[in-house]
N, CA and C of each residue as an Amber inpcrd file, in Angstrom:
protein
   264
 -46.1950000  21.0990000 -62.1100000 -44.9710000  21.3790000 -62.2310000
 -43.7560000  20.6410000 -61.4050000 -44.6060000  19.7460000 -60.1550000
 -43.9900000  18.9020000 -59.4810000 -42.8930000  17.7140000 -60.0000000
 -43.8750000  17.3340000 -61.1040000 -43.1510000  16.6880000 -61.3430000
 -41.9750000  16.5900000 -62.7950000 -42.0450000  18.0720000 -63.0510000
 -41.3900000  18.6880000 -64.2400000 -40.1590000  18.7330000 -63.1760000
 -40.2540000  19.3090000 -62.2060000 -38.9680000  19.5320000 -61.3450000
 -38.2440000  18.2640000 -60.8410000 -39.2460000  17.0960000 -60.6120000
 -38.2160000  15.8100000 -60.4490000 -37.7480000  15.1910000 -61.8600000
 -38.3000000  15.2080000 -62.4980000 -37.8080000  14.9600000 -64.0240000
 -36.4520000  16.1530000 -64.4520000 -36.9840000  16.8890000 -64.2360000
 -35.8320000  18.0650000 -65.1840000 -34.7400000  17.7280000 -64.1960000
 -34.9390000  17.8550000 -62.7030000 -33.4400000  17.9290000 -61.7470000
 -33.3370000  16.9560000 -60.9260000 -33.9670000  15.8650000 -60.9700000
 -33.6830000  14.7050000 -60.1820000 -32.7020000  13.8510000 -60.1310000
 -31.7370000  14.2680000 -61.4890000 -30.8740000  13.4800000 -62.0650000
 -29.3340000  14.5510000 -61.0230000 -29.5690000  15.4640000 -61.0520000
 -28.4690000  16.2390000 -60.3080000 -28.6910000  16.3110000 -58.8430000
 -29.9510000  16.3420000 -58.4360000 -30.0000000  16.6460000 -57.1730000
 -31.1300000  15.4120000 -56.5750000 -30.4720000  14.0880000 -56.4390000
 -31.4220000  13.2270000 -55.6930000 -32.1790000  13.2620000 -54.8750000
 -32.0450000  14.7260000 -54.1720000 -32.9060000  14.5530000 -52.4620000
 -34.4460000  14.7630000 -53.0540000 -34.7170000  15.4370000 -53.8870000
 -36.0300000  15.3480000 -54.5470000 -36.5240000  14.3170000 -54.9180000
 -35.6750000  13.2410000 -55.0730000 -36.3070000  12.0720000 -55.1130000
 -37.1000000  11.5830000 -54.3140000 -36.7170000  12.1000000 -53.3440000
 -37.2890000  11.0520000 -52.0120000 -38.3160000  10.9640000 -51.6780000
 -39.7890000  12.0750000 -51.9360000 -40.7760000  12.0890000 -51.4390000
 -41.3520000  12.1740000 -52.9940000 -42.8520000  11.7640000 -52.6820000
 -43.5660000  11.7320000 -54.2870000 -44.6060000  13.2510000 -54.0470000
 -44.4740000  13.2050000 -52.9100000 -46.0870000  14.2370000 -52.5900000
 -45.3970000  16.1070000 -53.2350000 -46.0820000  16.4050000 -53.7750000
 -45.8350000  17.3430000 -54.1510000 -45.5700000  18.9640000 -53.4880000
 -46.1700000  18.8190000 -52.0760000 -45.9520000  19.6720000 -51.2490000
 -44.2610000  20.0120000 -50.6530000 -44.1380000  18.7190000 -50.4670000
 -42.5380000  18.0000000 -50.0110000 -41.5600000  18.2940000 -51.4860000
 -41.9330000  18.2110000 -52.4410000 -41.0490000  18.2770000 -53.9230000
 -40.8390000  20.1400000 -54.0520000 -42.1250000  20.9120000 -53.8070000
 -42.0960000  22.3700000 -53.6250000 -40.7760000  22.6730000 -52.7720000
 -41.2760000  22.1470000 -51.4640000 -40.1180000  22.4900000 -50.3520000
 -38.3660000  22.4080000 -50.7280000 -38.7360000  21.0910000 -51.3430000
 -37.2810000  20.8650000 -51.7320000 -36.1900000  21.5180000 -52.9420000
 -37.2030000  21.8050000 -53.9180000 -36.5410000  22.8150000 -54.9540000
 -36.3980000  24.1320000 -54.4790000 -37.1710000  24.5000000 -53.4090000
 -36.6170000  25.8520000 -52.9190000 -35.5790000  25.5220000 -52.1660000
 -35.6550000  24.6150000 -51.2140000 -34.1370000  24.7350000 -50.4780000
 -32.9930000  24.8040000 -51.4650000 -33.1330000  23.7920000 -52.4200000
 -32.2360000  23.5310000 -53.6270000 -31.8850000  24.9310000 -54.4030000
 -32.4270000  25.7790000 -54.0640000 -32.2160000  27.0440000 -54.7350000
 -32.9350000  27.2310000 -56.5960000 -33.5220000  25.9920000 -56.4910000
 -33.9980000  25.7860000 -57.8440000 -34.9110000  26.8870000 -58.1460000
 -35.8260000  26.9210000 -57.3630000 -37.0570000  27.7480000 -57.3230000
 -37.2170000  28.9310000 -55.9130000 -37.4110000  29.9040000 -56.4100000
 -37.2360000  31.2320000 -55.1790000 -38.4460000  30.7650000 -54.2910000
 -38.0320000  31.1200000 -53.3570000 -39.0250000  31.3520000 -52.1320000
 -40.5070000  31.5120000 -52.3380000 -40.5540000  32.8640000 -53.2420000
 -41.5570000  33.5270000 -53.3600000 -42.9280000  32.2730000 -54.0420000
 -42.0070000  31.8160000 -55.2880000 -42.8510000  30.8040000 -55.8500000
 -43.1880000  29.4300000 -55.7030000 -42.0920000  29.0150000 -54.9050000
 -42.7280000  27.9060000 -53.8680000 -43.6420000  28.2690000 -53.1110000
 -43.7150000  29.1440000 -52.5820000 -44.8890000  29.4240000 -51.6250000
 -46.1230000  29.5500000 -52.3760000 -45.8770000  30.2950000 -53.7260000
 -47.0510000  30.5250000 -54.3000000 -47.5870000  28.9650000 -55.1590000
 -46.6000000  28.1660000 -55.6100000 -47.2040000  26.8030000 -55.6900000
 -47.5860000  26.0140000 -54.7560000 -47.1950000  26.2690000 -53.5160000
 -47.6640000  24.9530000 -52.1530000 -49.2890000  25.6600000 -52.1470000
 -49.3670000  27.1830000 -51.9400000 -50.3840000  27.3810000 -51.6820000
 -51.3710000  27.3370000 -52.8890000 -51.2580000  27.5390000 -54.3180000
 -52.4610000  26.9250000 -55.1730000 -52.3160000  25.7950000 -55.2640000
 -51.7170000  24.7790000 -55.0980000 -51.9390000  23.2080000 -54.5850000
 -52.5610000  22.7920000 -53.3780000 -52.6630000  23.4470000 -52.4440000
 -53.1520000  23.1500000 -51.0670000 -54.6560000  23.6110000 -51.6560000
 -54.8840000  24.8130000 -51.5100000 -56.3340000  25.4580000 -51.9730000
 -57.2060000  24.6260000 -52.6280000 -56.5520000  24.4190000 -54.3250000
 -57.2820000  23.2250000 -54.9970000 -57.2560000  22.4240000 -54.2670000
 -56.5680000  21.1290000 -53.6060000 -57.0030000  20.3000000 -52.8230000
 -57.5870000  20.4720000 -52.0180000 -58.0750000  21.9900000 -51.3000000
 -58.8900000  21.3660000 -50.0890000 -60.2720000  21.7840000 -50.6750000
 -60.5700000  22.4710000 -51.5130000 -61.4710000  22.7980000 -52.1370000
 -62.2430000  21.4930000 -53.3920000 -61.2100000  20.6180000 -53.9140000
 -62.1330000  19.5900000 -54.1660000 -62.2390000  18.2850000 -53.2340000
 -61.5710000  18.3060000 -52.2810000 -62.0540000  17.2730000 -51.2840000
 -63.3460000  17.5320000 -50.6590000 -63.2450000  19.1170000 -50.2310000
 -64.7430000  19.2060000 -49.8260000 -66.0650000  18.9540000 -50.6790000
 -65.9550000  19.4120000 -51.9240000 -66.7520000  19.3570000 -53.3410000
 -66.7430000  17.6600000 -52.8130000 -66.0290000  16.5150000 -52.8990000
 -65.9340000  15.4280000 -52.9350000 -66.5230000  14.6410000 -51.9690000
 -66.2140000  15.3440000 -51.0770000 -67.2320000  14.7980000 -49.4080000
 -68.7250000  15.3110000 -49.4770000 -69.0060000  16.2500000 -50.2230000
 -70.4410000  16.9890000 -50.7230000 -71.1330000  15.7290000 -51.4320000
 -70.4390000  15.2760000 -52.3540000 -70.6590000  14.2930000 -53.6120000
 -71.2090000  15.3340000 -54.6330000 -70.5110000  16.4100000 -54.6220000
 -70.5780000  17.7810000 -56.2120000 -69.4390000  17.1710000 -57.0100000
 -69.3820000  17.3060000 -57.8890000 -68.2820000  17.4990000 -58.8770000
 -67.1160000  17.9510000 -58.7700000 -66.0060000  17.8120000 -59.4100000
 -64.7390000  18.8490000 -58.6660000 -64.9200000  19.5570000 -59.5480000
 -65.9080000  20.4360000 -59.7620000 -65.4220000  21.7860000 -60.5770000
 -65.5910000  23.2100000 -59.7230000 -64.7550000  24.0050000 -59.8600000
 -64.0540000  24.7780000 -58.9670000 -64.4690000  26.1120000 -59.5440000
 -64.8180000  27.6110000 -58.8510000 -65.1150000  28.4050000 -59.5940000
 -63.8680000  29.1800000 -60.0270000 -63.9950000  29.3450000 -61.2900000
 -62.5760000  30.1390000 -61.7000000 -62.4220000  31.6500000 -60.9910000
 -63.3090000  32.2640000 -60.8530000 -63.7060000  33.7510000 -60.5790000
 -62.6150000  33.3320000 -58.6790000 -63.2720000  32.5500000 -57.9490000
 -62.2090000  32.6250000 -56.9630000 -60.8520000  32.5810000 -56.4660000
 -60.4110000  31.2890000 -57.4820000 -58.5920000  31.2920000 -57.9830000
 -58.5700000  31.8340000 -59.0760000 -59.0070000  33.1120000 -59.4320000
 -58.2430000  33.8040000 -60.2040000 -56.5500000  34.5980000 -60.4090000
 -56.1960000  34.7750000 -59.0040000 -55.2180000  35.5540000 -58.7410000
 -54.5050000  33.9140000 -58.7030000 -54.7650000  33.3540000 -57.9880000
 -53.5110000  31.9050000 -57.5730000 -53.3810000  31.6010000 -58.7570000
 -54.2120000  31.4190000 -60.3520000 -54.3070000  30.4820000 -61.0100000
 -53.0330000  31.7160000 -62.1940000 -53.1650000  32.8280000 -61.8520000
 -52.0830000  33.8360000 -62.7640000 -50.8200000  33.8300000 -62.3790000
 -51.1030000  33.6400000 -60.8320000 -49.7540000  33.4930000 -60.1010000
 -48.7170000  32.3170000 -60.9230000 -49.3390000  30.9520000 -60.8080000
 -49.0970000  29.2580000 -61.2830000 -49.0430000  29.7130000 -62.5700000
 -49.9200000  30.4150000 -63.3020000 -49.6110000  30.5510000 -64.9510000
 -48.1480000  30.8810000 -64.9870000 -48.0400000  32.5830000 -64.5270000
 -46.4440000  32.9870000 -64.7790000 -45.3550000  31.9930000 -64.1310000
 -45.5600000  31.0760000 -63.2210000 -44.3600000  30.3410000 -62.5670000
 -44.4520000  29.3940000 -63.7940000 -45.3910000  28.8450000 -63.9580000
 -45.3520000  27.3470000 -65.5080000 -44.4200000  28.0870000 -66.5810000
 -45.2900000  29.3210000 -66.7300000 -44.6680000  29.5740000 -68.7200000
 -42.9390000  29.7720000 -68.1340000 -42.4640000  30.4320000 -67.0040000
 -41.6070000  30.5390000 -66.7130000 -40.2420000  29.2530000 -66.7860000
 -40.5740000  28.2410000 -66.6880000 -39.9510000  26.9220000 -66.3030000
 -39.9370000  25.9030000 -67.5900000 -41.0190000  26.5100000 -68.1370000
 -41.6900000  25.5670000 -69.1320000 -41.5960000  26.2980000 -70.1590000
 -41.4110000  27.5200000 -70.5590000 -41.2170000  28.4310000 -71.7970000
 -42.6090000  28.1960000 -72.3290000 -43.9160000  27.9980000 -71.9620000
 -45.1120000  27.9590000 -72.7500000 -45.7040000  29.4110000 -73.2670000
């Protein structure tokens, strides 16, 4: 979704093109009022939680397979945000 925001809004708001990392892109679209604070927080949290879990699994030399039940609420939040912007 971060890449979508860059592609969809980068021509109007070149400041979101400055950084390539998802967290800063979510910060920028929040600061520009493209995305409400609550949605930006949910997207950042979901990204950081998944990244941390996958990193831990990688260090343990385990496959990057996450337990869906532990991420149920985050997934639902992100899915609703994705549907809002991508009209999926």
